[in-house]
């Protein structure tokens, strides 16, 4: 959806949590989509994530830099094919740095060393959770490609209200740090068929960049 009457504006959704519409231009979106397709291939490619309580995440995931599993990090795809995780691409570390510099007006102190790529099909969702397995307080950087979604951003105390629902579209950036770094967030709904047709992606990809504070 483009060409609307009022342009979408950069908005602080909660203290330290900022939505920047259309941060990635179409060329960069195409570049990232091609890269995601390569990262999703085995070894240590796209996998279905099972939670210890017996649940299954409907968004499938591939990790770069370090492998996230519920609830920790490893150097190999311990809950997948066991292969070593693919390295963190310098390009993604650069984008993380640029995003933080853009949003907060100063670059991050640490380098982004982990990326989680989540792939959502029409009925995929992600429940409310906190990104709390990292040892660094650096902001989380999230990039969206393909179909739009409803993104729910809440508070650090509970999964419940207060929260705000916003629409994330292809090319949007969302950064959450400072007092919002440990806020609960999730994706209650993907809006199928809303991605830019020229991108050629059915579904939604989210690239979440984090600083682990875990590597020596
Ligand atoms: O898909 C999204 O926008 C959110 C992803 C997310 O919350 C996560 O990977 O922890």
GROMACS .gro file of C-alpha atoms and ligand atoms in nm:
model
  226
    1UNK     CA    1   0.000   0.000   0.000
    2UNK     CA    2   0.155   0.326  -0.108
    3UNK     CA    3   0.046   0.672  -0.208
    4UNK     CA    4  -0.182   0.725   0.087
    5UNK     CA    5  -0.310   1.070   0.171
    6UNK     CA    6  -0.097   1.117   0.481
    7UNK     CA    7   0.257   0.982   0.481
    8UNK     CA    8   0.338   0.744   0.764
    9UNK     CA    9   0.565   0.911   1.018
   10UNK     CA   10   0.845   0.805   1.249
   11UNK     CA   11   0.677   0.739   1.585
   12UNK     CA   12   0.799   0.666   1.935
   13UNK     CA   13   0.562   0.387   2.039
   14UNK     CA   14   0.698   0.367   2.395
   15UNK     CA   15   1.006   0.527   2.557
   16UNK     CA   16   1.304   0.403   2.352
   17UNK     CA   17   1.085   0.208   2.105
   18UNK     CA   18   1.070   0.373   1.764
   19UNK     CA   19   0.893   0.279   1.439
   20UNK     CA   20   1.053   0.416   1.122
   21UNK     CA   21   0.837   0.351   0.812
   22UNK     CA   22   1.008   0.277   0.479
   23UNK     CA   23   1.362   0.273   0.621
   24UNK     CA   24   1.481   0.018   0.363
   25UNK     CA   25   1.449   0.122  -0.001
   26UNK     CA   26   1.321  -0.134  -0.252
   27UNK     CA   27   1.674  -0.219  -0.375
   28UNK     CA   28   1.786  -0.304  -0.022
   29UNK     CA   29   1.469  -0.505   0.038
   30UNK     CA   30   1.545  -0.711  -0.275
   31UNK     CA   31   1.906  -0.760  -0.162
   32UNK     CA   32   1.797  -0.876   0.184
   33UNK     CA   33   1.530  -1.108   0.043
   34UNK     CA   34   1.788  -1.279  -0.183
   35UNK     CA   35   2.020  -1.313   0.116
   36UNK     CA   36   1.740  -1.457   0.336
   37UNK     CA   37   1.671  -1.720   0.068
   38UNK     CA   38   2.037  -1.825   0.080
   39UNK     CA   39   2.052  -1.824   0.462
   40UNK     CA   40   1.736  -2.037   0.478
   41UNK     CA   41   1.902  -2.323   0.291
   42UNK     CA   42   2.067  -2.608   0.484
   43UNK     CA   43   2.298  -2.661   0.662
   44UNK     CA   44   2.164  -2.483   0.971
   45UNK     CA   45   1.882  -2.346   0.755
   46UNK     CA   46   1.517  -2.261   0.819
   47UNK     CA   47   1.372  -2.475   1.095
   48UNK     CA   48   1.056  -2.521   1.299
   49UNK     CA   49   1.106  -2.418   1.662
   50UNK     CA   50   0.959  -2.631   1.941
   51UNK     CA   51   0.915  -2.483   2.286
   52UNK     CA   52   0.990  -2.683   2.603
   53UNK     CA   53   0.618  -2.680   2.696
   54UNK     CA   54   0.531  -2.879   2.382
   55UNK     CA   55   0.435  -2.581   2.166
   56UNK     CA   56   0.541  -2.521   1.809
   57UNK     CA   57   0.622  -2.174   1.675
   58UNK     CA   58   0.427  -2.113   1.358
   59UNK     CA   59   0.690  -1.871   1.227
   60UNK     CA   60   0.989  -2.073   1.106
   61UNK     CA   61   1.336  -1.940   1.180
   62UNK     CA   62   1.700  -1.934   1.077
   63UNK     CA   63   1.977  -1.786   1.291
   64UNK     CA   64   2.306  -1.619   1.200
   65UNK     CA   65   2.606  -1.549   1.423
   66UNK     CA   66   2.473  -1.752   1.714
   67UNK     CA   67   2.187  -2.000   1.714
   68UNK     CA   68   1.892  -1.909   1.937
   69UNK     CA   69   1.684  -2.193   2.078
   70UNK     CA   70   1.426  -2.180   2.360
   71UNK     CA   71   1.585  -2.042   2.576
   72UNK     CA   72   1.953  -1.981   2.509
   73UNK     CA   73   2.223  -1.952   2.243
   74UNK     CA   74   2.456  -2.208   2.087
   75UNK     CA   75   2.716  -2.220   1.811
   76UNK     CA   76   2.536  -2.502   1.630
   77UNK     CA   77   2.171  -2.561   1.533
   78UNK     CA   78   2.113  -2.769   1.846
   79UNK     CA   79   1.740  -2.796   1.782
   80UNK     CA   80   1.784  -2.834   1.403
   81UNK     CA   81   2.032  -3.035   1.198
   82UNK     CA   82   2.318  -2.977   1.445
   83UNK     CA   83   2.533  -2.795   1.188
   84UNK     CA   84   2.742  -2.488   1.280
   85UNK     CA   85   2.539  -2.169   1.258
   86UNK     CA   86   2.616  -1.946   0.958
   87UNK     CA   87   2.835  -1.643   1.039
   88UNK     CA   88   2.685  -1.303   1.109
   89UNK     CA   89   2.707  -1.112   0.780
   90UNK     CA   90   2.897  -0.783   0.805
   91UNK     CA   91   2.616  -0.622   0.605
   92UNK     CA   92   2.362  -0.698   0.878
   93UNK     CA   93   2.595  -0.574   1.153
   94UNK     CA   94   2.632  -0.253   0.953
   95UNK     CA   95   2.254  -0.216   0.917
   96UNK     CA   96   2.211  -0.265   1.293
   97UNK     CA   97   2.465   0.007   1.361
   98UNK     CA   98   2.308   0.243   1.106
   99UNK     CA   99   1.959   0.183   1.246
  100UNK     CA  100   2.062   0.267   1.602
  101UNK     CA  101   2.257   0.574   1.488
  102UNK     CA  102   1.954   0.693   1.291
  103UNK     CA  103   1.701   0.635   1.568
  104UNK     CA  104   1.897   0.748   1.875
  105UNK     CA  105   2.141   0.992   1.710
  106UNK     CA  106   2.449   0.796   1.821
  107UNK     CA  107   2.596   0.462   1.716
  108UNK     CA  108   2.573   0.158   1.945
  109UNK     CA  109   2.868   0.078   2.171
  110UNK     CA  110   2.873  -0.288   2.069
  111UNK     CA  111   2.863  -0.468   1.737
  112UNK     CA  112   2.550  -0.657   1.628
  113UNK     CA  113   2.652  -1.022   1.625
  114UNK     CA  114   2.322  -1.216   1.609
  115UNK     CA  115   2.042  -1.217   1.352
  116UNK     CA  116   1.719  -1.415   1.372
  117UNK     CA  117   1.527  -1.440   1.047
  118UNK     CA  118   1.161  -1.529   1.101
  119UNK     CA  119   0.946  -1.646   0.812
  120UNK     CA  120   0.569  -1.603   0.847
  121UNK     CA  121   0.315  -1.763   0.615
  122UNK     CA  122  -0.048  -1.650   0.608
  123UNK     CA  123  -0.157  -1.793   0.941
  124UNK     CA  124   0.173  -1.769   1.129
  125UNK     CA  125   0.191  -1.565   1.446
  126UNK     CA  126   0.433  -1.499   1.728
  127UNK     CA  127   0.314  -1.491   2.086
  128UNK     CA  128   0.405  -1.216   2.332
  129UNK     CA  129   0.761  -1.268   2.459
  130UNK     CA  130   1.068  -1.077   2.573
  131UNK     CA  131   1.413  -1.094   2.411
  132UNK     CA  132   1.592  -1.174   2.735
  133UNK     CA  133   1.852  -1.441   2.651
  134UNK     CA  134   2.119  -1.181   2.564
  135UNK     CA  135   2.375  -1.044   2.810
  136UNK     CA  136   2.384  -0.702   2.642
  137UNK     CA  137   2.145  -0.411   2.690
  138UNK     CA  138   2.195  -0.294   2.329
  139UNK     CA  139   1.871  -0.212   2.146
  140UNK     CA  140   1.700  -0.477   1.933
  141UNK     CA  141   1.672  -0.382   1.564
  142UNK     CA  142   1.389  -0.531   1.357
  143UNK     CA  143   1.346  -0.512   0.979
  144UNK     CA  144   1.036  -0.623   0.788
  145UNK     CA  145   1.005  -0.760   0.433
  146UNK     CA  146   0.703  -0.875   0.233
  147UNK     CA  147   0.353  -0.891   0.377
  148UNK     CA  148   0.250  -0.641   0.642
  149UNK     CA  149   0.169  -0.758   0.993
  150UNK     CA  150   0.011  -0.636   1.311
  151UNK     CA  151   0.296  -0.592   1.559
  152UNK     CA  152   0.203  -0.569   1.926
  153UNK     CA  153   0.439  -0.379   2.154
  154UNK     CA  154   0.370  -0.391   2.524
  155UNK     CA  155   0.540  -0.334   2.856
  156UNK     CA  156   0.821  -0.498   3.050
  157UNK     CA  157   0.603  -0.622   3.337
  158UNK     CA  158   0.355  -0.859   3.173
  159UNK     CA  159   0.223  -0.994   2.844
  160UNK     CA  160  -0.097  -0.800   2.896
  161UNK     CA  161  -0.202  -0.439   2.860
  162UNK     CA  162  -0.093  -0.170   2.818
  163UNK     CA  163   0.024  -0.247   2.467
  164UNK     CA  164  -0.001  -0.084   2.127
  165UNK     CA  165  -0.073  -0.248   1.794
  166UNK     CA  166   0.096  -0.101   1.490
  167UNK     CA  167   0.124  -0.215   1.129
  168UNK     CA  168   0.472  -0.308   1.011
  169UNK     CA  169   0.515  -0.303   0.635
  170UNK     CA  170   0.785  -0.411   0.396
  171UNK     CA  171   1.090  -0.188   0.449
  172UNK     CA  172   0.990  -0.070   0.798
  173UNK     CA  173   1.236  -0.049   1.086
  174UNK     CA  174   1.146  -0.094   1.451
  175UNK     CA  175   1.407  -0.040   1.723
  176UNK     CA  176   1.354  -0.098   2.093
  177UNK     CA  177   1.609  -0.015   2.357
  178UNK     CA  178   1.653   0.171   2.684
  179UNK     CA  179   1.344   0.134   2.905
  180UNK     CA  180   1.173  -0.072   2.632
  181UNK     CA  181   1.456  -0.322   2.574
  182UNK     CA  182   1.280  -0.596   2.773
  183UNK     CA  183   0.924  -0.512   2.674
  184UNK     CA  184   0.694  -0.796   2.571
  185UNK     CA  185   0.612  -0.796   2.200
  186UNK     CA  186   0.461  -1.027   1.941
  187UNK     CA  187   0.293  -1.063   1.604
  188UNK     CA  188  -0.078  -1.147   1.642
  189UNK     CA  189  -0.151  -1.138   1.270
  190UNK     CA  190   0.004  -1.130   0.925
  191UNK     CA  191  -0.193  -0.957   0.649
  192UNK     CA  192  -0.156  -1.193   0.350
  193UNK     CA  193  -0.118  -1.043   0.004
  194UNK     CA  194  -0.017  -0.696   0.128
  195UNK     CA  195   0.354  -0.709   0.038
  196UNK     CA  196   0.492  -0.513  -0.259
  197UNK     CA  197   0.421  -0.735  -0.564
  198UNK     CA  198   0.752  -0.645  -0.729
  199UNK     CA  199   0.944  -0.793  -0.433
  200UNK     CA  200   0.817  -1.141  -0.523
  201UNK     CA  201   0.772  -1.274  -0.170
  202UNK     CA  202   0.467  -1.467  -0.053
  203UNK     CA  203   0.458  -1.421   0.324
  204UNK     CA  204   0.657  -1.205   0.562
  205UNK     CA  205   1.021  -1.207   0.666
  206UNK     CA  206   1.146  -1.037   0.978
  207UNK     CA  207   1.515  -0.987   1.046
  208UNK     CA  208   1.584  -0.923   1.413
  209UNK     CA  209   1.933  -0.803   1.502
  210UNK     CA  210   2.067  -0.838   1.854
  211UNK     CA  211   2.390  -0.797   2.047
  212UNK     CA  212   2.451  -1.114   2.244
  213UNK     CA  213   2.726  -1.002   2.482
  214UNK     CA  214   2.803  -1.375   2.485
  215UNK     CA  215   3.108  -1.416   2.260
  216UNK     CA  216   3.456  -1.387   2.415
  217LIG     O1  217   0.846  -1.068   1.345
  217LIG     C1  218   0.858  -0.972   1.418
  217LIG     O2  219   0.834  -0.857   1.380
  217LIG     C2  220   0.899  -0.994   1.562
  217LIG     C3  221   1.004  -1.100   1.580
  217LIG     C4  222   1.041  -1.119   1.722
  217LIG     O3  223   0.975  -1.071   1.809
  217LIG     C5  224   1.158  -1.198   1.759
  217LIG     O4  225   1.226  -1.255   1.672
  217LIG     O5  226   1.186  -1.206   1.880
   0.00000   0.00000   0.00000
